[in-house]
Short mmCIF file of C-alpha atoms in Angstrom, two decimals:
data_model
loop_
_atom_site.label_atom_id
_atom_site.label_comp_id
_atom_site.label_asym_id
_atom_site.label_seq_id
_atom_site.Cartn_x
_atom_site.Cartn_y
_atom_site.Cartn_z
CA MET A 271 25.40 124.88 -132.51
CA THR A 272 27.34 127.98 -132.47
CA PRO A 273 28.57 129.59 -129.06
CA GLU A 274 25.50 131.90 -129.17
CA GLN A 275 23.34 129.04 -129.59
CA ILE A 276 24.75 126.94 -127.08
CA VAL A 277 24.71 130.00 -124.39
CA GLN A 278 21.11 130.51 -125.19
CA THR A 279 20.07 126.85 -125.01
CA PHE A 280 21.44 126.59 -121.79
CA VAL A 281 20.62 129.86 -120.07
CA ASP A 282 16.95 129.10 -121.31
CA TYR A 283 17.02 125.57 -119.86
CA PHE A 284 17.76 126.80 -116.56
CA ARG A 285 15.38 129.88 -116.52
CA GLU A 286 12.74 127.79 -117.55
CA ARG A 287 13.14 125.92 -113.88
CA GLY A 288 13.19 129.36 -112.03
CA HIS A 289 16.81 130.27 -112.18
CA ALA A 290 17.45 134.32 -112.31
CA LEU A 291 20.11 135.29 -114.83
CA VAL A 292 23.23 136.74 -113.17
CA PRO A 293 25.22 139.37 -115.40
CA GLY A 294 28.63 138.28 -116.30
CA SER A 295 32.00 140.23 -114.56
CA SER A 296 35.07 140.73 -115.48
CA LEU A 297 38.25 138.93 -115.03
CA LEU A 298 39.11 141.07 -111.84
CA PRO A 299 37.64 139.86 -108.59
CA PRO A 300 36.64 142.76 -106.20
CA PRO A 301 39.26 144.67 -104.59
CA ASP A 302 39.11 142.70 -101.14
CA ASP A 303 39.49 139.65 -103.04
CA PRO A 304 43.11 138.26 -102.79
CA VAL A 305 43.09 136.37 -105.97
CA LEU A 306 44.27 137.79 -109.12
CA PHE A 307 41.68 136.60 -111.31
CA THR A 308 38.43 135.13 -111.40
CA THR A 309 39.24 131.57 -111.99
CA SER A 310 35.99 129.65 -111.78
CA GLY A 311 32.14 130.82 -112.36
CA MET A 312 31.30 130.49 -108.88
CA HIS A 313 34.16 132.92 -107.68
CA PRO A 314 32.34 135.85 -107.81
CA LEU A 315 29.33 134.25 -106.04
CA THR A 316 31.38 133.08 -103.24
CA PRO A 317 29.65 135.18 -100.45
CA TYR A 318 26.12 133.74 -101.48
CA LEU A 319 27.69 130.30 -101.22
CA LEU A 320 28.73 130.90 -97.63
CA GLY A 321 25.32 131.70 -96.75
CA ARG A 322 24.45 135.25 -97.83
CA PRO A 323 20.83 135.92 -99.36
CA HIS A 324 21.42 136.52 -102.86
CA PRO A 325 19.23 139.67 -104.17
CA LEU A 326 17.91 137.66 -107.16
CA GLY A 327 16.82 134.29 -105.52
CA THR A 328 18.26 130.99 -104.63
CA ARG A 329 18.26 129.48 -108.21
CA LEU A 330 20.83 131.40 -110.41
CA VAL A 331 22.38 130.78 -113.92
CA ASN A 332 25.27 132.76 -115.79
CA VAL A 333 28.05 133.00 -118.39
CA GLN A 334 31.24 133.85 -116.45
CA ARG A 335 34.86 134.39 -118.49
CA CYS A 336 37.56 132.97 -116.43
CA LEU A 337 41.57 132.81 -116.34
CA ARG A 338 43.68 129.94 -115.05
CA THR A 339 47.39 129.68 -114.77
CA THR A 340 47.42 126.57 -112.86
CA ASP A 341 46.88 124.45 -116.33
CA LEU A 342 49.46 126.66 -118.12
CA ASP A 343 51.72 124.10 -119.01
CA GLU A 344 48.72 121.89 -120.66
CA VAL A 345 47.69 124.77 -122.66
CA GLY A 346 48.83 123.53 -126.39
CA ASP A 347 47.10 120.29 -126.16
CA ASN A 348 43.34 119.97 -127.40
CA THR A 349 41.06 121.14 -124.69
CA HIS A 350 43.18 123.52 -122.20
CA LEU A 351 42.54 127.14 -122.62
CA THR A 352 44.18 129.99 -120.17
CA VAL A 353 41.08 132.27 -120.72
CA PHE A 354 37.50 130.49 -121.34
CA GLU A 355 33.84 131.19 -120.85
CA MET A 356 32.10 129.23 -117.98
CA LEU A 357 28.40 128.52 -118.17
CA GLY A 358 27.22 128.14 -114.44
CA SER A 359 24.00 126.92 -112.64
CA TRP A 360 23.66 127.50 -108.83
CA SER A 361 21.07 126.15 -106.25
CA LEU A 362 21.46 128.49 -102.89
CA ASP A 363 20.36 126.00 -100.34
CA ASP A 364 17.47 125.06 -102.81
CA TYR A 365 17.33 121.67 -104.42
CA ASP A 366 19.94 118.98 -103.86
CA SER A 367 22.63 117.13 -106.17
CA PRO A 368 20.63 114.67 -107.42
CA GLN A 369 18.31 117.23 -109.12
CA SER A 370 21.09 118.76 -110.20
CA LEU A 371 22.46 115.70 -112.14
CA ARG A 372 19.18 114.68 -113.76
CA TRP A 373 18.36 118.17 -115.05
CA GLY A 374 22.28 118.17 -116.44
CA TYR A 375 21.54 114.69 -118.03
CA GLN A 376 18.32 115.86 -119.75
CA LEU A 377 19.96 118.96 -120.97
CA LEU A 378 22.85 117.31 -122.47
CA ARG A 379 20.48 114.34 -124.16
CA GLU A 380 17.33 116.58 -125.31
CA GLY A 381 18.72 120.07 -125.17
CA PHE A 382 21.92 119.31 -126.96
CA GLY A 383 21.31 116.13 -128.54
CA VAL A 384 24.55 114.27 -127.10
CA ASP A 385 24.06 110.53 -127.23
CA PRO A 386 24.03 109.33 -123.92
CA GLY A 387 26.04 106.11 -124.98
CA ARG A 388 29.07 108.85 -124.96
CA LEU A 389 28.68 109.97 -121.52
CA HIS A 390 30.51 108.81 -118.35
CA ALA A 391 30.72 110.27 -114.79
CA THR A 392 33.25 110.36 -111.87
CA VAL A 393 32.29 110.82 -108.47
CA PHE A 394 33.91 111.63 -105.12
CA GLY A 395 34.92 108.06 -103.87
CA GLY A 396 35.43 109.07 -100.04
CA ASP A 397 38.39 109.77 -97.93
CA ASP A 398 39.47 109.81 -94.29
CA GLN A 399 36.94 112.78 -93.67
CA VAL A 400 34.15 112.39 -95.79
CA GLY A 401 32.58 109.15 -97.15
CA PRO A 402 31.49 108.38 -100.67
CA ASP A 403 29.06 110.40 -102.60
CA ARG A 404 26.38 107.95 -102.40
CA ALA A 405 23.60 109.94 -103.93
CA SER A 406 25.42 110.98 -106.88
CA ILE A 407 26.28 107.21 -107.37
CA ASP A 408 22.58 106.28 -106.89
CA THR A 409 21.60 108.91 -109.31
CA TRP A 410 24.01 108.14 -112.27
CA GLY A 411 22.74 104.53 -111.75
CA GLU A 412 19.59 105.32 -112.12
CA LEU A 413 20.22 107.27 -115.29
CA GLY A 414 22.57 104.29 -116.93
CA VAL A 415 25.63 106.28 -117.07
CA PRO A 416 28.69 104.77 -115.97
CA VAL A 417 30.61 105.82 -113.07
CA GLU A 418 34.35 105.72 -111.88
CA LEU A 419 35.01 106.63 -108.30
CA THR A 420 37.87 108.67 -107.60
CA ARG A 421 39.22 110.61 -104.49
CA ASP A 422 41.42 113.99 -105.21
CA GLU A 423 40.15 114.54 -108.87
CA ASN A 424 36.43 114.78 -107.30
CA TRP A 425 36.86 117.30 -104.37
CA TRP A 426 36.27 120.78 -105.49
CA SER A 427 37.95 123.68 -103.80
CA ASN A 428 39.32 127.11 -104.98
CA GLY A 429 41.93 127.30 -102.58
CA PRO A 430 43.40 125.71 -99.36
CA THR A 431 40.68 127.31 -97.28
CA GLY A 432 37.28 128.03 -98.21
CA PRO A 433 34.02 126.64 -99.44
CA CYS A 434 34.58 123.11 -100.73
CA GLY A 435 32.56 119.75 -101.23
CA PRO A 436 32.67 116.56 -103.49
CA ASP A 437 31.88 116.88 -107.11
CA SER A 438 30.59 115.03 -110.02
CA GLU A 439 32.28 115.43 -113.42
CA ILE A 440 30.38 114.68 -116.84
CA PHE A 441 32.66 113.44 -119.69
CA VAL A 442 31.86 112.81 -123.28
CA TRP A 443 33.49 110.70 -125.66
CA THR A 444 35.62 112.30 -128.26
CA GLY A 445 37.11 109.27 -130.09
CA ASP A 446 36.38 107.74 -133.24
CA ASP A 447 35.78 104.45 -132.16
CA PRO A 448 33.31 103.26 -129.49
CA PRO A 449 33.58 104.31 -125.96
CA GLN A 450 36.10 102.29 -124.06
CA GLY A 451 38.05 102.68 -120.84
CA THR A 452 36.99 105.18 -117.94
CA PRO A 453 37.92 109.21 -117.90
CA GLY A 454 40.95 108.13 -115.73
CA THR A 455 42.19 105.49 -118.17
CA ASP A 456 41.76 106.77 -121.74
CA ASP A 457 42.01 110.85 -122.18
CA ARG A 458 39.44 110.51 -124.91
CA TRP A 459 36.86 111.06 -122.42
CA MET A 460 36.51 114.93 -122.02
CA GLU A 461 35.06 116.58 -119.09
CA VAL A 462 32.15 119.08 -119.91
CA TRP A 463 30.29 119.81 -116.67
CA ASN A 464 31.07 119.94 -113.27
CA HIS A 465 28.49 119.72 -110.69
CA VAL A 466 29.75 120.48 -107.14
CA GLN A 467 28.24 120.14 -103.88
CA MET A 468 29.60 122.84 -101.88
CA ARG A 469 28.81 121.26 -98.38
CA TYR A 470 31.72 122.46 -96.22
CA GLN A 471 34.10 125.36 -95.01
CA ARG A 472 37.70 124.37 -94.86
CA HIS A 473 40.07 125.99 -92.33
CA ASP A 474 43.39 126.91 -92.05
CA ASP A 475 44.16 123.56 -89.86
CA GLY A 476 42.38 121.57 -92.56
CA SER A 477 39.13 120.71 -90.67
CA LEU A 478 35.87 120.78 -92.59
CA GLU A 479 32.86 122.44 -90.70
CA PRO A 480 29.30 122.06 -92.52
CA LEU A 481 28.04 125.04 -94.29
CA PRO A 482 24.89 126.14 -92.62
CA ARG A 483 23.38 126.74 -96.47
CA PRO A 484 24.44 123.74 -98.78
CA SER A 485 24.56 124.82 -102.28
CA VAL A 486 24.67 122.86 -105.82
CA ASP A 487 27.53 125.02 -107.95
CA THR A 488 27.51 123.55 -111.51
CA GLY A 489 30.25 124.83 -114.28
CA MET A 490 30.28 123.81 -118.28
CA GLY A 491 32.97 125.09 -120.73
CA LEU A 492 31.72 126.54 -123.44
CA GLU A 493 34.57 126.18 -125.74
CA ARG A 494 34.45 122.39 -125.00
CA MET A 495 30.79 122.03 -125.61
CA GLU A 496 31.45 123.77 -128.64
CA MET A 497 33.78 121.17 -129.40
CA VAL A 498 31.52 118.14 -128.62
CA LEU A 499 28.40 119.85 -130.62
CA ARG A 500 30.34 120.60 -133.68
CA GLY A 501 32.31 117.08 -133.81
CA ASN A 502 35.61 119.21 -133.57
CA ARG A 503 39.08 117.66 -132.68
CA SER A 504 40.16 120.98 -130.62
CA VAL A 505 38.79 123.68 -128.96
CA PHE A 506 41.10 125.43 -131.28
CA GLU A 507 38.57 124.79 -134.27
CA GLY A 508 35.88 126.82 -132.52
CA ASP A 509 34.56 130.34 -133.35
CA GLY A 510 36.61 131.72 -130.59
CA LEU A 511 40.15 130.50 -131.52
CA ASP A 512 39.53 130.27 -135.16
CA PRO A 513 40.36 133.61 -136.11
CA TRP A 514 43.62 133.27 -134.37
CA VAL A 515 44.48 129.79 -135.81
CA ARG A 516 44.24 131.08 -139.43
CA THR A 517 45.80 133.94 -138.89
CA VAL A 518 48.97 132.49 -137.07
CA SER A 519 49.44 129.50 -139.30
CA GLY A 520 49.00 131.76 -142.31
CA LEU A 521 51.67 134.33 -141.41
CA TRP A 522 54.32 132.01 -139.75
CA GLY A 523 53.55 128.59 -140.61
CA LEU A 524 53.24 127.46 -136.99
CA GLU A 525 51.33 124.17 -136.46
CA GLY A 526 50.51 121.72 -133.54
CA GLU A 527 51.21 122.48 -130.17
CA PRO A 528 53.26 125.86 -130.85
CA LEU A 529 50.46 126.75 -133.08
CA ARG A 530 47.67 126.36 -130.03
CA GLN A 531 50.04 127.76 -127.64
CA VAL A 532 50.83 131.26 -129.49
CA CYS A 533 47.12 131.50 -130.31
CA ASP A 534 45.90 130.94 -126.52
CA HIS A 535 48.01 133.39 -125.19
CA LEU A 536 47.56 135.87 -128.00
CA ARG A 537 43.73 135.77 -127.16
CA ALA A 538 44.05 135.48 -123.63
CA GLY A 539 45.99 138.61 -123.65
CA VAL A 540 43.64 140.91 -125.45
CA VAL A 541 40.97 139.64 -122.90
CA VAL A 542 43.02 140.64 -119.95
CA VAL A 543 44.24 143.95 -121.45
CA GLY A 544 40.46 144.38 -122.27
CA ASP A 545 39.82 143.98 -118.79
CA GLY A 546 42.09 147.05 -117.85
CA VAL A 547 45.44 144.96 -116.73
CA ARG A 548 48.60 146.31 -118.18
CA PRO A 549 52.13 144.39 -118.03
CA SER A 550 54.06 144.89 -114.81
CA ASN A 551 56.78 142.94 -112.54
CA THR A 552 54.15 142.11 -110.05
CA GLY A 553 50.62 140.75 -109.97
CA ARG A 554 48.00 140.75 -112.46
CA GLY A 555 50.51 142.32 -114.77
CA TYR A 556 52.97 139.84 -114.23
CA VAL A 557 50.47 137.23 -115.32
CA LEU A 558 50.10 139.20 -118.43
CA ARG A 559 53.76 139.83 -119.31
CA ARG A 560 54.51 136.20 -118.71
CA LEU A 561 51.99 135.18 -121.40
CA ILE A 562 53.06 137.50 -123.98
CA ARG A 563 56.75 136.34 -123.58
CA ARG A 564 55.68 132.70 -123.32
CA LEU A 565 54.10 133.24 -126.65
CA LEU A 566 56.93 135.46 -128.02
CA THR A 567 59.52 132.89 -127.14
CA THR A 568 57.75 130.14 -128.86
CA LEU A 569 57.24 132.22 -132.15
CA TRP A 570 60.79 132.90 -132.26
CA ARG A 571 61.84 129.40 -131.84
CA GLY A 572 62.32 128.94 -135.33
CA ASP A 573 62.89 132.50 -136.49
CA SER A 574 63.78 135.53 -134.48
CA SER A 575 62.62 137.73 -137.17
CA ARG A 576 58.88 137.11 -136.68
CA SER A 577 57.06 140.04 -135.37
CA LEU A 578 53.85 140.73 -133.87
CA VAL A 579 53.54 143.95 -135.88
CA ASP A 580 52.14 141.64 -138.91
CA LEU A 581 49.25 140.63 -136.87
CA PRO A 582 46.13 142.16 -138.77
CA SER A 583 43.28 143.81 -136.59
CA GLU A 584 40.62 141.03 -137.62
CA PRO A 585 41.38 138.62 -134.54
CA TYR A 586 41.76 141.42 -132.00
CA GLU A 587 38.32 142.55 -132.95
CA ARG A 588 36.61 139.44 -132.97
CA THR A 589 38.03 138.60 -129.56
CA LEU A 590 37.08 141.88 -128.14
CA ASP A 591 33.63 141.80 -129.63
CA ARG A 592 33.29 137.60 -128.41
CA PHE A 593 33.84 139.17 -124.86
CA GLY A 594 31.74 142.13 -124.76
CA GLN A 595 34.93 144.38 -124.22
CA ARG A 596 34.16 147.81 -125.59
CA ILE A 597 38.00 149.32 -126.24
CA ASP A 598 39.89 150.20 -129.18
CA PRO A 599 41.69 147.17 -130.99
CA GLY A 600 44.66 149.15 -131.09
CA GLN A 601 45.02 149.09 -127.33
CA PRO A 602 46.24 145.37 -126.91
CA ARG A 603 48.05 145.58 -130.11
CA GLU A 604 50.13 148.26 -128.68
CA VAL A 605 50.52 146.59 -125.65
CA PHE A 606 51.76 143.54 -127.13
CA LEU A 607 54.18 145.61 -129.28
CA ASP A 608 55.71 147.36 -126.43
CA GLU A 609 56.34 144.04 -124.79
CA GLN A 610 57.78 142.47 -127.91
CA ARG A 611 60.11 145.69 -127.71
CA ARG A 612 61.03 145.09 -124.23
CA PHE A 613 61.36 141.61 -124.42
CA ARG A 614 63.82 141.76 -127.60
CA GLU A 615 65.98 144.43 -125.56
CA LEU A 616 65.99 141.64 -122.38
CA LEU A 617 67.02 138.74 -124.65
CA ARG A 618 69.92 140.94 -125.84
CA ARG A 619 71.17 141.69 -122.29
CA GLY A 620 70.26 138.34 -120.83
CA ARG A 621 72.42 136.63 -123.49
CA ARG A 622 75.67 138.67 -122.47
CA VAL A 623 74.77 138.00 -118.57
CA VAL A 624 74.07 134.50 -118.82
CA SER A 625 77.02 133.91 -120.96
CA ARG A 626 79.35 135.37 -118.29
CA TRP A 627 77.61 133.32 -115.28
CA ARG A 628 77.58 129.89 -117.35
CA SER A 629 81.53 130.32 -118.37
CA ARG A 630 81.90 129.94 -114.05
CA GLY A 631 80.27 126.35 -114.29
CA ALA A 632 76.69 125.38 -113.54
CA LEU A 633 74.13 127.65 -111.96
CA THR A 634 73.03 127.37 -108.37
CA ASP A 635 69.82 128.69 -106.79
CA ARG A 636 71.74 131.76 -105.27
CA ASP A 637 72.68 132.52 -108.93
CA TYR A 638 69.48 132.37 -110.31
CA HIS A 639 67.76 134.43 -107.66
CA TYR A 640 70.87 136.97 -108.29
CA LEU A 641 69.86 136.75 -112.18
CA HIS A 642 66.38 137.82 -111.34
CA ASP A 643 66.78 140.42 -108.64
CA THR A 644 69.90 142.14 -110.41
CA HIS A 645 69.03 141.90 -114.08
CA GLY A 646 65.12 141.22 -113.93
CA LEU A 647 65.92 137.48 -115.60
CA PRO A 648 62.98 134.94 -114.18
CA ARG A 649 64.46 131.25 -113.93
CA GLU A 650 62.31 130.08 -116.80
CA LEU A 651 64.05 132.78 -119.34
CA VAL A 652 67.57 131.75 -118.14
CA ASP A 653 67.20 128.30 -118.64
CA GLY A 654 65.82 128.83 -122.03
CA LEU A 655 68.99 130.83 -122.60
CA LEU A 656 70.84 128.30 -121.49
CA ALA A 657 69.32 125.45 -123.78
CA GLU A 658 69.39 128.10 -126.81
CA ALA A 659 73.42 128.17 -126.16
CA ASP A 660 73.86 124.42 -125.91
#
């Protein structure tokens, strides 16, 4: 299946079951939201998960682009991305979690043709505040899907406070040999779909208050589902990343983790620029600046003469088209080239500054703060320059 066919299959399945299609939004949350970027499909729907009636009803489905920096250090493996698309379904005080799991199992098996023998579920096993999720355990038992009980891994929240609850994650076996172990013991089990029971509101003191209108929120990663259905080895073989992989590997000969990290950050940077963000030293702009500088650091590790000026327009155009962003491809290109110029100059100055400080001995936390506040050198950049000099 192509990404478009996966999306259509997902949306049609839930619309046939009474779900209204909610238009996806940009990566930027509403002005009164303290979070920098939309991190999950449920993020724009938070007020409705807390009880406000949704104008389209109690059953919803959508496709939402998301950005997460919590997994930034894992980007470069086969499954993690900074920007990705999430297919989501919602029951706002309508049907319960067992119904959601049964529909999810049916869609995977009949709609997408996934062999049920390649499925494994994880379920919340309970903690000192909430007991085990017996309903999900029993439902998966009825469906014949093996279950692994966890604690922290199967409790979903979007932060230290706010709506939260137990979840059940569905994993697909990606290995060549028959499935073995559990998601917690073998990383060839890849999570593709999470079904969250939004049952509580967590307060500042850590206490949980039952929500007056509990909901079910599910999220399926489009790029991971494409990987499963095409039998690919990584999400970087899919339609969304392939233009970058072909271009970057052909231009600069990168491979493995460095190739994947550069391609991810390039694509993510284009999407962020497409949603109106520009590099700065704070907030969203700093996230964008950090992505660009991380990819440049990787790119220049083997050859400092490499330049983003060599990138053709095709991957820019394909990415903007994929995310429905109607801007000139020259805009993200100019942003990248300007940041490249700034970063080269910063490195030139930084090498001299760090060299002087290094001659005085090992750097202290106070030294790191001074180098950042006075010279604009983040700690990770200073550490990179120190390693470069060794």
